[in-house]
PDB file of C-alpha atoms in Angstrom:
ATOM      1  CA  VAL N 158       0.000   0.000   0.000  1.00  0.00           C
ATOM      2  CA  CYS N 159       1.327   3.400  -0.958  1.00  0.00           C
ATOM      3  CA  VAL N 160       0.081   6.580   0.672  1.00  0.00           C
ATOM      4  CA  CYS N 161       0.878   9.866  -1.022  1.00  0.00           C
ATOM      5  CA  VAL N 162       0.849  13.131   0.905  1.00  0.00           C
ATOM      6  CA  CYS N 163       1.469  16.448  -0.863  1.00  0.00           C
ATOM      7  CA  VAL N 164       2.877  19.325   1.160  1.00  0.00           C
ATOM      8  CA  GLY N 165       3.420  22.770  -0.338  1.00  0.00           C
ATOM      9  CA  PHE N 166       6.683  24.614   0.208  1.00  0.00           C
ATOM     10  CA  GLU N 167       5.004  27.005   2.628  1.00  0.00           C
ATOM     11  CA  GLU N 168       3.807  24.213   4.913  1.00  0.00           C
ATOM     12  CA  ARG N 169       5.774  22.561   7.690  1.00  0.00           C
ATOM     13  CA  TYR N 170       6.622  18.901   7.646  1.00  0.00           C
ATOM     14  CA  LEU N 171       3.847  16.643   8.745  1.00  0.00           C
ATOM     15  CA  ALA N 172       3.940  15.287  12.273  1.00  0.00           C
ATOM     16  CA  SER N 173       4.153  11.821  10.727  1.00  0.00           C
ATOM     17  CA  GLU N 174       7.150  12.574   8.487  1.00  0.00           C
ATOM     18  CA  ALA N 175       9.187   9.863  10.216  1.00  0.00           C
ATOM     19  CA  ALA N 176       6.662   7.329   8.940  1.00  0.00           C
ATOM     20  CA  LEU N 177       7.061   8.391   5.302  1.00  0.00           C
ATOM     21  CA  ASP N 178       8.932   5.876   3.158  1.00  0.00           C
ATOM     22  CA  LEU N 179       9.853   8.268   0.365  1.00  0.00           C
ATOM     23  CA  CYS N 180       9.793  12.025  -0.142  1.00  0.00           C
ATOM     24  CA  VAL N 181       9.639  13.805  -3.501  1.00  0.00           C
ATOM     25  CA  VAL N 182      11.281  17.224  -3.642  1.00  0.00           C
ATOM     26  CA  GLY N 183       9.426  18.538  -6.621  1.00  0.00           C
ATOM     27  CA  PRO N 184       9.855  20.935  -9.455  1.00  0.00           C
ATOM     28  CA  GLY N 185       9.841  24.743  -9.354  1.00  0.00           C
ATOM     29  CA  PRO N 186       9.658  27.296 -10.639  1.00  0.00           C
ATOM     30  CA  GLY N 187      12.285  29.484  -9.072  1.00  0.00           C
ATOM     31  CA  ASP N 188      15.946  30.405  -8.784  1.00  0.00           C
ATOM     32  CA  PRO N 189      17.591  27.855  -6.464  1.00  0.00           C
ATOM     33  CA  ARG N 190      20.396  30.323  -5.727  1.00  0.00           C
ATOM     34  CA  SER N 191      18.040  32.884  -4.220  1.00  0.00           C
ATOM     35  CA  ASN N 192      17.202  33.360  -0.560  1.00  0.00           C
ATOM     36  CA  THR N 193      13.452  33.690  -0.971  1.00  0.00           C
ATOM     37  CA  ALA N 194      11.247  31.988   1.601  1.00  0.00           C
ATOM     38  CA  LYS N 195      10.350  29.304  -0.943  1.00  0.00           C
ATOM     39  CA  MET N 196      13.959  28.484  -1.852  1.00  0.00           C
ATOM     40  CA  GLU N 197      15.137  28.535   1.763  1.00  0.00           C
ATOM     41  CA  THR N 198      12.321  26.135   2.679  1.00  0.00           C
ATOM     42  CA  VAL N 199      13.170  23.727  -0.157  1.00  0.00           C
ATOM     43  CA  LYS N 200      16.877  23.777   0.725  1.00  0.00           C
ATOM     44  CA  ARG N 201      16.062  23.287   4.424  1.00  0.00           C
ATOM     45  CA  GLN N 202      13.915  20.276   3.498  1.00  0.00           C
ATOM     46  CA  VAL N 203      16.769  18.814   1.435  1.00  0.00           C
ATOM     47  CA  ARG N 204      19.187  19.326   4.356  1.00  0.00           C
ATOM     48  CA  ARG N 205      16.751  17.567   6.706  1.00  0.00           C
ATOM     49  CA  LEU N 206      16.318  14.664   4.302  1.00  0.00           C
ATOM     50  CA  LEU N 207      20.071  14.282   3.800  1.00  0.00           C
ATOM     51  CA  GLY N 208      20.818  14.666   7.517  1.00  0.00           C
ATOM     52  CA  GLY N 209      18.135  12.191   8.507  1.00  0.00           C
ATOM     53  CA  LYS N 210      19.123   9.785   5.732  1.00  0.00           C
ATOM     54  CA  LYS N 211      15.531   9.887   4.488  1.00  0.00           C
ATOM     55  CA  LYS N 212      14.975   8.453   1.031  1.00  0.00           C
ATOM     56  CA  PHE N 213      14.003  11.044  -1.553  1.00  0.00           C
ATOM     57  CA  LEU N 214      13.540  11.700  -5.234  1.00  0.00           C
ATOM     58  CA  ALA N 215      14.431  15.210  -6.395  1.00  0.00           C
ATOM     59  CA  VAL N 216      13.041  16.618  -9.655  1.00  0.00           C
ATOM     60  CA  CYS N 217      14.228  19.773 -11.478  1.00  0.00           C
ATOM     61  CA  LEU N 218      14.222  22.505  -8.797  1.00  0.00           C
ATOM     62  CA  GLY N 219      14.619  19.760  -6.166  1.00  0.00           C
ATOM     63  CA  HIS N 220      17.638  18.492  -8.133  1.00  0.00           C
ATOM     64  CA  GLN N 221      19.140  21.991  -8.271  1.00  0.00           C
ATOM     65  CA  CYS N 222      18.539  22.613  -4.555  1.00  0.00           C
ATOM     66  CA  THR N 223      20.108  19.238  -3.715  1.00  0.00           C
ATOM     67  CA  GLY N 224      23.197  20.197  -5.729  1.00  0.00           C
ATOM     68  CA  HIS N 225      23.312  23.582  -4.003  1.00  0.00           C
ATOM     69  CA  VAL N 226      23.043  22.009  -0.527  1.00  0.00           C
ATOM     70  CA  LEU N 227      25.843  19.557  -1.439  1.00  0.00           C
ATOM     71  CA  GLY N 228      28.110  22.487  -2.346  1.00  0.00           C
ATOM     72  CA  LEU N 229      27.947  22.168  -6.124  1.00  0.00           C
ATOM     73  CA  GLU N 230      27.607  25.272  -8.254  1.00  0.00           C
ATOM     74  CA  VAL N 231      24.169  26.048  -9.663  1.00  0.00           C
ATOM     75  CA  LYS N 232      24.253  28.262 -12.756  1.00  0.00           C
ATOM     76  CA  LYS N 233      21.742  29.974 -14.996  1.00  0.00           C
ATOM     77  CA  LYS N 234      21.530  28.545 -18.512  1.00  0.00           C
ATOM     78  CA  ASP N 235      22.376  30.888 -21.389  1.00  0.00           C
ATOM     79  CA  MET N 236      19.213  29.687 -23.108  1.00  0.00           C
ATOM     80  CA  PRO N 237      16.463  28.154 -20.952  1.00  0.00           C
ATOM     81  CA  LEU N 238      15.132  24.734 -21.894  1.00  0.00           C
ATOM     82  CA  GLN N 239      11.355  24.987 -21.929  1.00  0.00           C
ATOM     83  CA  GLY N 240       9.727  21.896 -23.396  1.00  0.00           C
ATOM     84  CA  VAL N 241      12.892  20.467 -24.956  1.00  0.00           C
ATOM     85  CA  GLN N 242      13.338  16.734 -25.462  1.00  0.00           C
ATOM     86  CA  LYS N 243      16.896  15.382 -25.291  1.00  0.00           C
ATOM     87  CA  GLU N 244      18.447  11.941 -25.295  1.00  0.00           C
ATOM     88  CA  ILE N 245      20.568  11.364 -22.192  1.00  0.00           C
ATOM     89  CA  ASP N 246      22.494   8.592 -20.490  1.00  0.00           C
ATOM     90  CA  LEU N 247      20.348   7.632 -17.506  1.00  0.00           C
ATOM     91  CA  PHE N 248      22.436   5.379 -15.286  1.00  0.00           C
ATOM     92  CA  GLY N 249      23.748   3.365 -18.239  1.00  0.00           C
ATOM     93  CA  ARG N 250      20.767   3.396 -20.588  1.00  0.00           C
ATOM     94  CA  ARG N 251      19.710   5.891 -23.235  1.00  0.00           C
ATOM     95  CA  GLU N 252      16.437   7.728 -22.550  1.00  0.00           C
ATOM     96  CA  ARG N 253      14.570  10.546 -24.288  1.00  0.00           C
ATOM     97  CA  VAL N 254      13.459  12.978 -21.581  1.00  0.00           C
ATOM     98  CA  GLY N 255      11.802  16.379 -21.261  1.00  0.00           C
ATOM     99  CA  PHE N 256      13.557  19.440 -19.862  1.00  0.00           C
ATOM    100  CA  TYR N 257      11.991  22.634 -18.535  1.00  0.00           C
ATOM    101  CA  ASN N 258      14.774  24.471 -16.748  1.00  0.00           C
ATOM    102  CA  SER N 259      16.565  27.788 -16.592  1.00  0.00           C
ATOM    103  CA  PHE N 260      19.225  26.625 -14.111  1.00  0.00           C
ATOM    104  CA  TYR N 261      21.546  23.631 -13.870  1.00  0.00           C
ATOM    105  CA  VAL N 262      23.989  21.956 -11.494  1.00  0.00           C
ATOM    106  CA  GLN N 263      27.507  22.228 -12.912  1.00  0.00           C
ATOM    107  CA  HIS N 264      29.480  18.997 -13.134  1.00  0.00           C
ATOM    108  CA  TRP N 265      33.019  20.386 -13.044  1.00  0.00           C
ATOM    109  CA  PRO N 266      34.004  24.025 -12.486  1.00  0.00           C
ATOM    110  CA  ASP N 267      36.157  24.179 -15.625  1.00  0.00           C
ATOM    111  CA  LYS N 268      33.617  22.508 -17.927  1.00  0.00           C
ATOM    112  CA  CYS N 269      30.088  23.514 -18.858  1.00  0.00           C
ATOM    113  CA  LYS N 270      28.584  20.057 -18.462  1.00  0.00           C
ATOM    114  CA  ASP N 271      25.434  19.899 -16.426  1.00  0.00           C
ATOM    115  CA  ILE N 272      24.337  16.964 -14.317  1.00  0.00           C
ATOM    116  CA  THR N 273      21.079  15.503 -15.649  1.00  0.00           C
ATOM    117  CA  ALA N 274      20.702  12.659 -13.135  1.00  0.00           C
ATOM    118  CA  SER N 275      22.499  11.520 -10.006  1.00  0.00           C
ATOM    119  CA  MET N 276      22.093   9.103  -7.139  1.00  0.00           C
ATOM    120  CA  ASP N 277      23.782   8.389  -3.860  1.00  0.00           C
ATOM    121  CA  PRO N 278      23.366   4.828  -2.575  1.00  0.00           C
ATOM    122  CA  ALA N 279      24.895   5.781   0.798  1.00  0.00           C
ATOM    123  CA  THR N 280      22.268   8.426   1.563  1.00  0.00           C
ATOM    124  CA  HIS N 281      19.486   6.917  -0.539  1.00  0.00           C
ATOM    125  CA  TRP N 282      18.459   9.649  -2.939  1.00  0.00           C
ATOM    126  CA  VAL N 283      17.928   9.946  -6.680  1.00  0.00           C
ATOM    127  CA  SER N 284      17.884  13.270  -8.486  1.00  0.00           C
ATOM    128  CA  PHE N 285      16.715  14.253 -11.990  1.00  0.00           C
ATOM    129  CA  GLN N 286      17.183  17.599 -13.745  1.00  0.00           C
ATOM    130  CA  PHE N 287      14.624  16.522 -16.338  1.00  0.00           C
ATOM    131  CA  HIS N 288      10.926  15.963 -15.707  1.00  0.00           C
ATOM    132  CA  PRO N 289      10.100  12.234 -15.662  1.00  0.00           C
ATOM    133  CA  GLU N 290       6.390  13.143 -15.407  1.00  0.00           C
ATOM    134  CA  SER N 291       6.507  15.137 -18.663  1.00  0.00           C
ATOM    135  CA  MET N 292       4.844  13.851 -21.814  1.00  0.00           C
ATOM    136  CA  LEU N 293       8.201  14.567 -23.490  1.00  0.00           C
ATOM    137  CA  THR N 294       9.803  11.822 -21.391  1.00  0.00           C
ATOM    138  CA  GLN N 295       9.179   8.657 -23.382  1.00  0.00           C
ATOM    139  CA  HIS N 296       9.358   6.160 -20.528  1.00  0.00           C
ATOM    140  CA  GLY N 297       8.562   8.546 -17.676  1.00  0.00           C
ATOM    141  CA  LEU N 298       6.350   6.247 -15.646  1.00  0.00           C
ATOM    142  CA  ALA N 299       8.959   3.472 -15.852  1.00  0.00           C
ATOM    143  CA  ILE N 300      11.701   5.928 -14.795  1.00  0.00           C
ATOM    144  CA  ILE N 301       9.671   7.011 -11.751  1.00  0.00           C
ATOM    145  CA  ARG N 302       8.794   3.372 -10.956  1.00  0.00           C
ATOM    146  CA  ASP N 303      12.431   2.275 -11.232  1.00  0.00           C
ATOM    147  CA  ALA N 304      13.627   5.157  -9.034  1.00  0.00           C
ATOM    148  CA  ALA N 305      11.001   4.350  -6.385  1.00  0.00           C
ATOM    149  CA  ARG N 306      11.838   0.641  -6.496  1.00  0.00           C
ATOM    150  CA  TYR N 307      15.545   1.428  -6.124  1.00  0.00           C
ATOM    151  CA  LEU N 308      14.969   3.822  -3.223  1.00  0.00           C
ATOM    152  CA  LEU N 309      12.536   1.518  -1.436  1.00  0.00           C
ATOM    153  CA  ASN N 310      14.592  -1.634  -2.073  1.00  0.00           C
ATOM    154  CA  LEU N 311      11.711  -3.272  -3.913  1.00  0.00           C
ATOM    155  CA  PRO N 312      12.264  -6.046  -6.451  1.00  0.00           C
ATOM    156  CA  SER N 313      12.548  -4.944 -10.058  1.00  0.00           C
ATOM    157  CA  VAL N 314       9.756  -5.761 -12.488  1.00  0.00           C
ATOM    158  CA  SER N 315      11.688  -8.745 -13.881  1.00  0.00           C
ATOM    159  CA  GLU N 316      12.310 -10.277 -10.416  1.00  0.00           C
TER     160      GLU N 316
END
C-alpha cells in the first residue's frame, strides 16, 4: 500500500514525516540560488532529508537545490530549456526525456557540463534535472517506478 501526501513549500513537515517511506522534492519554478522563503524552505527540506538519511527523489528545482546544498555550483543557462526533449544517459541506458529548466547543477568548475541525473546509494536519494512526469519523457512512468523501487529496495519488475 502506498500513501501519497502532498505538502506545499510554505507548509511545515507533517507530524508523521518519520513514517514516510519516500519524499519527492518537486519541481519549481524558481531560482535555487536565491534566498526567498520558498527556496530557503526547499533547501532546508533537502538538508533535513540528507541529515536524517531519508529516502528522496528530487526533480528539477529539487535536483538543483540538492546540488546547491551539497556544495555544487548552480548556474543559470544561457538559453532556458522549456519543453525540450533530449536523449541522455540515464544510469547506463539511453532515454529521451523532457527538460523545462533555466538553471543547472555544474558537473566540473572548468567545464560547462550539467548533471542531468544523479544518485547516492549511501544516503538513498535519486535526483533528476529533467521531468520524468513530462509527456516529453518517453518512458517517464517506468523511470519514476524504477527510481522508487531502487529507493525503497523493492524487487525490479523482472524479479
